[in-house]
XYZ file of N, CA and C in Angstrom:
726
model
N 0.829 -1.387 -0.102
C -0.096 -0.027 -0.081
C 1.051 1.169 -0.158
N 0.155 2.314 -0.590
C 1.019 3.869 -0.605
C 1.395 4.011 0.960
N 2.815 4.659 1.016
C 2.940 5.198 2.296
C 3.771 4.261 3.295
N 3.506 2.927 2.926
C 4.341 1.900 3.704
C 5.886 1.600 3.039
N 6.821 1.742 4.277
C 7.947 1.201 3.742
C 8.312 -0.243 3.344
N 8.712 -0.546 2.121
C 8.643 -1.789 1.674
C 9.912 -2.841 2.309
N 9.626 -3.776 3.159
C 10.517 -4.305 3.877
C 11.249 -5.591 3.129
N 12.449 -5.712 3.126
C 12.961 -6.838 2.445
C 13.024 -7.877 3.035
N 12.966 -9.057 2.153
C 12.583 -10.276 2.748
C 14.097 -10.736 3.332
N 13.983 -12.057 4.121
C 15.095 -12.697 4.581
C 16.236 -12.873 3.670
N 15.842 -13.610 2.625
C 16.561 -14.117 1.432
C 17.425 -12.616 0.799
N 16.561 -11.775 0.576
C 17.079 -10.209 0.016
C 18.391 -9.824 1.241
N 18.060 -9.782 2.349
C 18.888 -9.170 3.270
C 20.415 -10.276 3.298
N 20.004 -11.567 3.342
C 21.242 -12.388 3.262
C 22.171 -12.266 2.256
N 21.382 -12.017 0.815
C 22.014 -11.889 -0.357
C 22.817 -10.569 -0.385
N 22.470 -9.452 0.303
C 22.986 -8.269 0.462
C 24.296 -8.481 1.299
N 24.063 -9.024 2.486
C 25.283 -9.268 3.364
C 26.455 -10.229 2.765
N 26.047 -11.125 1.950
C 26.794 -12.039 1.318
C 27.657 -11.132 0.144
N 26.741 -10.337 -0.547
C 27.636 -9.546 -1.309
C 28.864 -8.429 -0.750
N 28.224 -8.076 0.273
C 28.974 -6.882 1.073
C 30.555 -8.000 1.581
N 30.354 -9.142 2.298
C 31.285 -9.892 2.698
C 32.419 -10.109 1.633
N 31.941 -10.591 0.329
C 32.577 -10.760 -0.833
C 33.283 -9.419 -1.324
N 32.839 -8.295 -1.176
C 33.289 -7.166 -1.430
C 34.611 -7.009 -0.568
N 34.338 -7.101 0.760
C 35.421 -6.923 1.902
C 36.534 -7.782 1.568
N 36.166 -9.030 1.402
C 37.053 -9.840 1.255
C 38.151 -9.623 -0.137
N 37.466 -9.139 -1.230
C 38.142 -9.029 -2.349
C 39.111 -7.641 -1.980
N 38.761 -6.545 -1.262
C 39.635 -5.550 -1.034
C 40.848 -6.089 -0.265
N 40.448 -6.747 0.816
C 41.349 -7.346 1.598
C 42.438 -7.959 0.936
N 42.257 -9.061 0.009
C 43.095 -9.651 -0.829
C 43.896 -8.843 -1.804
N 43.224 -7.839 -2.348
C 43.902 -6.839 -3.057
C 44.918 -6.033 -2.402
N 44.549 -5.864 -1.054
C 45.558 -4.950 -0.236
C 46.648 -5.744 0.079
N 46.384 -7.041 0.568
C 47.385 -8.016 1.198
C 48.521 -8.454 -0.026
N 48.056 -8.733 -1.285
C 48.885 -8.888 -2.485
C 49.707 -7.591 -2.656
N 49.007 -6.560 -2.353
C 50.102 -5.156 -2.561
C 50.865 -5.060 -1.718
N 50.948 -5.356 -0.342
C 51.774 -5.277 0.442
C 52.826 -6.238 0.385
N 52.477 -7.663 -0.099
C 53.273 -8.559 -0.609
C 54.520 -8.208 -1.595
N 53.840 -7.294 -2.386
C 54.578 -7.047 -3.741
C 55.474 -6.038 -3.461
N 54.910 -5.064 -2.517
C 55.922 -3.891 -2.011
C 56.812 -4.454 -1.311
N 56.981 -5.251 -0.639
C 57.721 -5.991 0.401
C 58.884 -6.578 -0.434
N 58.423 -7.262 -1.586
C 59.259 -7.931 -2.487
C 60.285 -7.120 -3.057
N 59.554 -5.813 -3.486
C 60.189 -4.984 -4.311
C 61.177 -3.767 -3.229
N 60.886 -3.806 -1.849
C 61.945 -3.179 -1.295
C 61.204 -1.767 -0.846
N 59.975 -1.553 -1.030
C 59.323 -0.499 -0.951
C 58.877 -0.082 0.517
N 59.590 0.971 0.994
C 59.591 1.260 2.310
C 59.082 2.660 2.540
N 57.584 2.952 2.156
C 57.177 4.155 2.133
C 56.098 4.278 3.200
N 55.876 5.559 3.330
C 54.599 5.733 4.331
C 53.302 5.178 3.819
N 53.156 5.363 2.288
C 51.914 4.622 1.731
C 51.789 3.186 1.878
N 53.105 2.529 1.947
C 52.921 1.046 2.355
C 52.501 1.109 3.745
N 53.068 1.947 4.597
C 52.747 1.899 6.042
C 51.094 2.061 6.044
N 50.476 2.647 5.500
C 49.120 2.867 5.514
C 48.400 1.584 4.969
N 48.984 0.933 3.941
C 48.415 -0.071 3.520
C 48.570 -1.299 4.521
N 49.338 -1.484 5.290
C 49.651 -2.346 6.098
C 48.489 -2.036 7.446
N 48.159 -0.639 7.705
C 47.330 -0.495 8.940
C 45.917 -0.792 8.306
N 45.527 -0.668 7.067
C 44.178 -1.235 6.723
C 43.968 -2.684 6.893
N 45.023 -3.569 6.612
C 44.921 -4.908 7.041
C 44.978 -5.427 8.347
N 45.878 -4.739 9.267
C 46.282 -5.179 10.593
C 45.033 -4.712 11.647
N 44.452 -3.619 11.035
C 43.154 -2.806 11.667
C 42.044 -4.024 11.723
N 41.908 -4.772 10.743
C 40.644 -5.741 10.935
C 41.411 -6.934 11.283
N 42.566 -7.471 11.051
C 43.313 -8.720 11.347
C 44.394 -8.442 11.918
N 44.665 -8.093 13.181
C 45.916 -7.690 13.762
C 46.722 -8.964 14.326
N 46.724 -10.307 13.900
C 47.341 -11.296 14.020
C 48.220 -11.733 12.708
N 48.381 -10.871 12.004
C 48.943 -11.219 10.486
C 50.396 -10.792 10.778
N 51.176 -11.798 11.246
C 52.772 -11.799 11.674
C 53.447 -11.004 10.560
N 53.438 -11.532 9.524
C 54.175 -10.957 8.304
C 54.188 -9.492 8.064
N 52.987 -8.939 8.295
C 52.761 -7.416 8.010
C 53.337 -6.675 9.211
N 53.110 -7.414 10.522
C 54.078 -6.610 11.758
C 55.651 -6.387 11.375
N 56.060 -7.687 10.857
C 57.284 -7.573 10.345
C 57.419 -6.354 9.463
N 56.889 -6.520 8.246
C 56.879 -5.506 7.162
C 56.983 -3.934 7.698
N 56.052 -3.898 8.529
C 55.648 -2.697 9.286
C 56.967 -2.158 9.899
N 57.422 -2.919 10.747
C 58.858 -2.643 11.565
C 60.025 -2.024 10.313
N 59.973 -3.124 9.394
C 61.177 -2.459 8.383
C 61.013 -1.155 7.871
N 59.591 -0.878 7.600
C 59.150 0.624 6.839
C 59.415 1.459 8.413
N 59.029 1.234 9.403
C 59.366 2.435 10.586
C 60.795 2.464 10.665
N 61.838 1.412 10.643
C 63.139 1.424 10.821
C 63.664 2.390 9.741
N 63.165 2.191 8.480
C 63.691 3.111 7.329
C 63.301 4.405 7.500
N 61.928 4.848 8.096
C 61.775 6.312 8.219
C 62.552 6.883 9.500
N 63.012 6.197 10.271
C 63.948 6.570 11.281
C 65.029 7.094 10.785
N 65.452 6.598 9.503
C 66.624 7.364 9.023
C 66.551 8.706 8.436
N 65.280 8.941 7.966
C 64.828 10.099 7.159
C 64.042 11.243 7.918
N 63.718 10.926 9.201
C 62.876 11.949 9.990
C 63.818 12.327 11.052
N 63.275 13.580 11.615
C 63.866 14.248 12.601
C 63.480 13.400 14.059
N 63.799 13.707 15.005
C 63.247 13.319 16.558
C 61.979 13.533 16.826
N 61.551 15.052 16.333
C 60.291 15.243 16.869
C 59.225 14.316 15.841
N 59.780 14.439 14.476
C 58.719 13.709 13.510
C 58.636 12.241 13.903
N 59.814 11.526 14.523
C 59.496 10.115 15.010
C 58.677 10.176 16.310
N 58.736 11.114 16.932
C 57.818 11.045 18.371
C 56.447 11.251 17.804
N 56.198 11.844 16.795
C 54.861 11.871 16.367
C 54.267 10.767 15.502
N 55.296 10.176 14.783
C 55.042 8.818 14.063
C 54.836 7.891 15.163
N 55.571 7.787 16.101
C 55.580 6.162 17.118
C 54.184 6.826 17.783
N 54.002 7.774 18.495
C 52.936 8.261 19.134
C 51.484 7.572 18.229
N 51.666 8.072 17.089
C 50.274 7.674 16.292
C 50.323 6.228 16.053
N 51.579 5.371 16.209
C 51.625 3.960 15.961
C 50.992 3.465 17.431
N 51.268 4.129 18.484
C 50.737 3.506 19.811
C 49.021 3.774 19.479
N 48.726 4.868 18.935
C 47.265 4.863 19.062
C 46.589 3.955 18.046
N 47.399 3.740 16.957
C 46.706 2.863 16.083
C 46.741 1.162 16.886
N 48.001 0.973 17.683
C 48.010 -0.262 18.267
C 46.599 -0.394 19.279
N 46.291 0.723 19.889
C 45.216 0.537 20.799
C 43.942 0.003 20.251
N 43.776 0.607 18.817
C 42.661 -0.015 17.942
C 42.591 -1.617 17.707
N 44.034 -1.857 17.317
C 44.330 -3.307 17.250
C 43.848 -4.117 18.437
N 44.033 -3.680 19.521
C 43.963 -4.379 20.849
C 42.373 -4.442 20.964
N 41.707 -3.427 20.598
C 40.373 -3.461 20.797
C 39.509 -4.613 19.980
N 40.507 -4.799 18.704
C 39.702 -5.880 18.034
C 40.289 -7.259 18.477
N 41.459 -7.469 19.136
C 41.667 -8.741 19.872
C 42.505 -8.112 20.880
N 42.390 -8.264 22.225
C 42.809 -7.873 23.305
C 43.984 -8.800 23.685
N 44.027 -10.021 22.996
C 45.142 -11.080 23.135
C 45.814 -11.364 22.026
N 45.937 -10.248 21.185
C 46.893 -10.524 20.078
C 48.246 -10.300 20.250
N 48.924 -11.297 20.004
C 50.511 -11.429 20.315
C 51.204 -10.404 19.598
N 50.868 -10.437 18.138
C 51.480 -9.397 17.417
C 51.437 -7.957 17.683
N 50.197 -7.870 18.224
C 50.050 -6.277 18.659
C 50.936 -5.905 19.953
N 50.711 -6.744 21.152
C 51.405 -6.372 22.090
C 52.913 -6.271 21.775
N 53.280 -7.467 21.233
C 55.021 -7.435 20.588
C 55.283 -6.089 20.166
N 54.364 -5.549 19.180
C 54.687 -4.346 18.383
C 54.790 -3.299 19.250
N 53.804 -3.189 20.215
C 53.858 -2.082 21.019
C 55.132 -2.208 21.970
N 55.461 -3.132 22.277
C 56.805 -3.146 23.116
C 58.004 -2.586 22.287
N 58.061 -3.045 20.926
C 58.876 -2.537 20.257
C 58.879 -1.068 19.954
N 57.861 -0.696 19.793
C 57.387 0.891 19.413
C 57.837 1.662 20.672
N 57.213 1.263 21.823
C 57.308 1.924 23.145
C 59.122 2.153 23.569
N 59.683 1.229 23.189
C 61.371 1.268 23.431
C 61.826 2.041 22.510
N 61.109 2.730 21.111
C 61.849 3.389 20.227
C 61.522 4.758 20.280
N 60.516 4.958 21.071
C 60.167 6.344 21.305
C 60.895 7.353 21.879
N 61.307 8.445 20.893
C 62.476 9.465 21.528
C 61.980 9.744 23.106
N 60.814 10.093 23.219
C 60.503 10.528 24.617
C 59.383 9.689 25.030
N 59.648 8.394 25.465
C 58.445 7.589 25.846
C 57.547 7.974 27.134
N 56.261 7.606 27.047
C 55.457 8.005 28.400
C 55.070 6.430 28.895
N 56.002 6.189 30.029
C 55.682 4.829 30.622
C 54.401 4.938 31.213
N 54.173 5.927 31.725
C 52.866 6.077 32.821
C 51.599 5.642 32.055
N 51.702 6.177 30.723
C 50.665 5.814 29.667
C 50.381 4.491 29.548
N 51.607 3.803 29.239
C 51.620 2.372 29.119
C 51.181 1.635 30.349
N 51.638 1.951 31.418
C 50.937 1.257 32.201
C 49.559 1.562 32.734
N 48.927 2.623 32.544
C 47.828 2.859 32.657
C 46.799 2.031 31.541
N 47.268 1.795 30.357
C 46.668 1.062 29.453
C 46.674 -0.294 29.820
N 47.791 -1.106 30.627
C 47.720 -2.191 31.046
C 46.757 -2.398 32.151
N 46.543 -1.515 32.781
C 45.545 -1.420 34.043
C 44.148 -1.566 33.727
N 43.998 -0.784 32.640
C 42.628 -0.893 31.739
C 42.346 -2.003 31.101
N 43.348 -2.621 30.489
C 43.262 -3.942 29.842
C 42.920 -5.159 31.019
N 43.829 -4.997 32.075
C 43.546 -6.172 32.980
C 42.287 -5.975 33.960
N 41.629 -4.830 33.863
C 40.372 -4.518 34.471
C 39.198 -5.285 33.670
N 39.342 -5.421 32.146
C 38.584 -6.157 31.456
C 38.940 -7.616 31.372
N 40.041 -7.850 31.526
C 40.419 -9.400 31.419
C 41.735 -9.430 32.640
N 41.453 -10.093 33.433
C 42.457 -10.067 34.489
C 43.553 -11.223 34.268
N 43.388 -11.831 33.306
C 44.077 -13.138 32.904
C 44.691 -12.989 31.558
N 44.758 -11.860 30.996
C 45.201 -11.630 29.798
C 46.789 -11.695 29.932
N 47.517 -12.899 29.501
C 48.788 -13.019 29.914
C 49.856 -12.229 28.963
N 49.137 -11.673 27.648
C 50.117 -10.885 26.975
C 50.160 -9.634 27.547
N 49.057 -9.103 28.271
C 49.234 -8.007 28.871
C 50.099 -7.897 29.927
N 50.016 -8.887 30.747
C 50.815 -9.145 31.764
C 52.358 -9.040 31.512
N 52.569 -9.827 30.633
C 53.953 -9.672 30.046
C 54.532 -8.154 29.599
N 53.461 -7.538 28.924
C 54.115 -6.288 28.520
C 54.251 -5.356 29.701
N 53.101 -5.571 30.767
C 53.300 -4.719 32.026
C 54.883 -4.814 32.492
N 55.266 -6.183 32.728
C 56.676 -6.523 33.182
C 57.655 -5.901 32.344
N 57.331 -5.707 31.333
C 58.344 -4.997 30.242
C 58.525 -3.726 30.859
N 57.448 -2.977 30.754
C 57.199 -1.524 31.056
C 57.746 -1.300 32.612
N 57.596 -2.148 33.464
C 57.996 -2.073 34.941
C 59.633 -2.097 34.921
N 60.083 -2.945 34.195
C 61.454 -3.123 34.126
C 62.004 -2.118 33.467
N 61.619 -1.544 32.492
C 62.389 -0.427 31.912
C 62.046 1.030 32.666
N 60.765 1.427 32.984
C 60.863 2.686 33.945
C 61.022 2.588 35.259
N 61.411 1.474 35.953
C 61.783 1.212 37.203
C 60.618 1.531 38.324
N 59.622 1.005 38.064
C 58.368 0.870 39.037
C 59.032 0.056 40.274
N 58.736 0.587 41.523
C 59.164 -0.224 42.650
C 58.458 -1.456 42.845
N 59.054 -2.440 43.498
C 58.533 -3.956 43.721
C 57.267 -3.631 44.805
N 57.253 -2.660 45.665
C 56.071 -2.225 46.538
C 54.841 -1.712 45.798
N 55.258 -0.866 44.866
C 54.130 -0.331 43.916
C 53.359 -1.624 43.200
N 54.250 -2.278 42.759
C 53.718 -3.509 42.103
C 53.005 -4.443 42.818
N 53.309 -4.556 44.074
C 52.547 -5.419 45.118
C 51.336 -4.789 45.283
N 51.383 -3.567 45.525
C 49.967 -2.866 45.698
C 49.038 -2.828 44.538
N 49.600 -2.769 43.318
C 48.689 -2.893 42.146
C 48.209 -4.409 42.084
N 48.891 -5.543 42.665
C 48.369 -6.969 42.677
C 47.326 -6.888 43.647
N 47.489 -6.314 44.500
C 46.438 -6.383 45.820
C 45.032 -5.532 45.235
N 45.261 -4.574 44.612
C 44.136 -3.980 43.918
C 43.241 -4.901 43.015
N 43.930 -5.592 42.369
C 43.318 -6.624 41.386
C 42.709 -7.505 42.323
N 43.348 -8.149 43.121
C 43.126 -9.507 43.908
C 41.754 -8.880 44.741
N 41.496 -7.576 45.329
C 40.543 -6.794 45.885
C 39.332 -7.093 45.127
N 39.470 -6.861 43.971
C 38.059 -6.815 43.042
C 37.953 -8.196 42.407
N 38.914 -9.276 42.211
C 38.713 -10.657 41.876
C 39.551 -11.466 42.762
N 38.921 -12.152 43.860
C 39.922 -13.058 44.823
C 40.598 -14.033 44.128
N 39.875 -14.310 43.144
C 40.512 -15.585 42.516
C 41.425 -15.423 41.207
N 41.870 -14.251 41.317
C 42.728 -13.605 40.188
C 43.953 -14.544 40.095
N 44.399 -15.699 39.454
C 45.374 -16.364 39.465
C 46.601 -15.789 38.785
N 46.385 -14.649 37.868
C 47.714 -14.136 37.215
C 48.167 -13.108 38.393
N 47.406 -12.385 39.347
C 47.926 -11.699 40.264
C 48.703 -12.371 41.367
N 48.016 -13.351 41.770
C 48.667 -14.140 42.933
C 50.246 -14.708 42.164
N 50.104 -15.140 41.046
C 51.314 -15.478 40.400
C 52.298 -14.647 40.263
N 52.033 -13.337 40.057
C 52.702 -12.060 39.937
C 53.350 -11.925 41.281
N 52.624 -11.836 42.253
C 53.023 -11.765 43.659
C 54.024 -12.854 44.004
N 54.073 -13.933 43.402
C 55.031 -14.747 43.977
C 56.261 -14.646 43.277
N 56.395 -13.735 42.233
C 57.738 -13.363 41.446
C 58.334 -12.145 42.216
N 57.232 -11.456 42.982
C 57.584 -10.094 43.224
C 58.361 -10.149 44.729
N 57.672 -10.980 45.668
C 58.241 -11.287 46.912
C 59.595 -11.518 47.293
N 60.205 -12.438 46.386
C 61.717 -12.451 46.522
C 62.635 -11.210 46.098
N 62.018 -10.397 45.494
C 62.762 -9.176 45.304
C 62.399 -8.177 46.468
N 61.396 -8.285 47.294
C 61.068 -7.514 48.432
C 61.963 -8.159 49.510
N 61.992 -9.551 49.512
C 62.484 -10.151 50.579
C 63.534 -10.980 50.020
N 64.663 -10.617 49.609
C 65.462 -11.488 48.947
C 66.287 -12.585 50.067
N 66.319 -13.785 49.525
C 67.149 -14.740 50.079
C 68.804 -14.590 50.163
N 69.499 -15.239 50.919
C 70.753 -15.103 50.879
C 71.264 -15.710 49.455
N 72.406 -15.053 49.160
C 73.004 -15.640 47.801
C 73.360 -14.279 46.935
N 73.584 -14.457 45.768
C 73.842 -13.735 44.745
C 72.783 -12.614 44.283
N 73.012 -11.444 43.909
C 71.892 -10.622 43.741
C 71.034 -11.021 42.395
N 69.918 -10.312 41.893
C 69.360 -10.745 40.806
C 70.184 -10.052 39.522
N 70.033 -10.761 38.431
C 70.672 -10.211 37.099
C 70.061 -8.810 36.564
N 70.849 -8.060 35.917
C 70.262 -6.542 35.779
C 69.271 -7.177 34.897
N 68.077 -5.989 35.060
C 66.991 -6.310 34.313
C 65.590 -7.322 35.007
N 66.058 -8.036 35.904
C 65.217 -9.055 36.737
C 64.948 -8.441 38.195
N 63.531 -8.803 38.438
C 63.080 -8.136 39.740
C 63.807 -9.273 40.828
N 63.842 -10.296 40.539
C 64.416 -11.467 41.599
C 65.318 -12.358 40.967
N 66.160 -12.935 41.805
C 67.206 -13.801 41.413
C 66.389 -15.130 40.827
N 67.311 -15.783 39.820
C 66.427 -16.928 39.281
C 66.182 -17.999 40.290
N 65.131 -18.698 40.190
C 64.622 -19.623 41.207
C 64.617 -19.102 42.672
N 64.293 -17.763 43.027
C 64.528 -17.143 44.189
C 63.356 -17.840 44.955
N 63.442 -18.147 46.366
C 62.417 -18.343 47.320
C 62.403 -17.474 48.362
N 61.215 -17.284 49.142
C 60.789 -16.282 50.069
C 60.863 -17.342 51.310
N 61.561 -16.826 52.385
C 61.338 -17.728 53.484
C 59.834 -17.671 53.911
N 59.725 -18.959 54.928
C 58.328 -19.176 55.072
C 57.450 -18.272 55.750
N 58.347 -17.530 56.701
C 57.839 -16.458 57.582
C 57.007 -15.377 56.834
N 57.899 -14.881 55.895
C 57.548 -13.648 54.946
C 56.283 -14.187 54.173
N 56.361 -15.284 53.578
C 55.149 -15.811 52.641
C 53.903 -15.866 53.522
N 53.834 -16.481 54.829
C 52.765 -16.512 55.438
C 52.317 -15.229 55.814
N 53.062 -14.215 56.188
C 52.398 -12.781 56.491
C 51.870 -12.228 55.302
N 52.431 -12.447 54.183
C 51.994 -12.050 52.811
C 50.464 -12.525 52.685
N 50.326 -13.935 52.955
C 49.149 -14.596 52.480
C 48.084 -14.211 53.508
N 48.493 -14.001 54.785
C 47.586 -13.842 55.912
C 46.914 -12.275 55.623
N 47.800 -11.317 55.131
C 47.548 -10.065 55.080
C 46.677 -9.823 53.990
N 46.545 -10.692 52.927
C 45.658 -10.448 51.744
C 44.317 -11.521 51.827
N 44.482 -12.275 52.707
C 43.192 -13.334 53.013
C 42.742 -13.295 54.143
N 43.364 -12.496 55.090
C 42.759 -12.510 56.426
C 41.271 -12.079 56.624
N 40.940 -11.318 55.951
C 39.339 -10.635 55.901
C 38.467 -11.623 55.242
N 39.304 -12.590 54.373
C 38.307 -13.270 53.244
C 38.502 -14.833 53.568
N 38.635 -15.137 54.931
C 38.707 -16.835 55.150
C 37.637 -17.417 54.683
N 36.380 -16.971 54.472
C 35.308 -17.545 53.977
C 35.438 -17.982 52.223
N 36.326 -17.308 51.650
C 36.616 -17.503 50.399
C 37.529 -18.443 50.093
N 38.147 -18.986 51.094
C 39.186 -19.976 50.792
C 38.588 -21.449 50.839
N 37.989 -21.791 49.560
C 37.385 -23.157 49.408
C 38.069 -23.782 48.418
N 37.605 -24.912 47.816
C 38.457 -25.644 46.841
C 38.347 -24.812 45.605
N 37.449 -23.919 45.372
C 37.400 -22.967 44.188
C 38.315 -22.102 44.137
N 38.934 -21.743 45.176
C 39.979 -20.784 45.191
C 41.294 -21.199 45.262
N 41.614 -22.261 44.409
C 43.034 -22.889 44.292
C 44.136 -22.066 44.075
N 43.880 -20.808 43.374
C 44.855 -19.941 43.245
C 45.589 -19.497 44.526
N 44.756 -19.127 45.510
C 45.485 -18.932 46.874
C 46.340 -20.002 47.499
N 45.771 -21.374 47.379
C 46.388 -22.404 47.912
C 47.720 -22.588 47.166
N 47.579 -22.435 45.835
C 48.844 -22.574 45.120
C 49.736 -21.475 45.483
N 49.582 -20.395 45.433
C 50.374 -19.226 45.881
C 50.827 -19.538 47.465
N 50.084 -20.167 48.158
C 50.671 -20.455 49.579
C 51.506 -21.453 49.428
């Protein structure tokens, strides 16, 4: 009847979706082949950088493209000033945040972020630690993020006590946070080092370091003292930590 919107049938909607998927796939393959060809020919331009961004923005687990992207960035380092590199790498960090929203556990994205952060002329480690905290609030067992946080902590010199406080906050919001309990077990030997040689440079604690039983019990009691009702078979993380 006149004046009514004509609704598409389910079959029509499915056909339109199929055509849209085919269009996106065709564009993706074209861009991928262009990247492979550019890399083969040694093209290290900013245009190629943009081309890799188109692909990695939707599929951040394409390891070959991250490698090509780093090759381009290394080349750009030779022709740009320090201030230009600061802008370039800050834009790279912003791009990576988008990739992590697509896949928060993308190994390629976290690895590339660590590479970029260490090449920034003026890195902002507080920003990186804040990003880690936000990501761990969304998924406190994201081991890629935990690895990246340890990298940041090691580079910018966050104190062991501050990191213990950080783990305590996460445990406070999720008592069964295995990753936080495990991280605490690696931090305590640095706060209460056992007799013997010091930790190697860049390490928080000596290899295979152990904490004396007295200190370990104090730490466990402090974290679990008000939560004894939580210590059930389901909280094996605490039992393992103990």
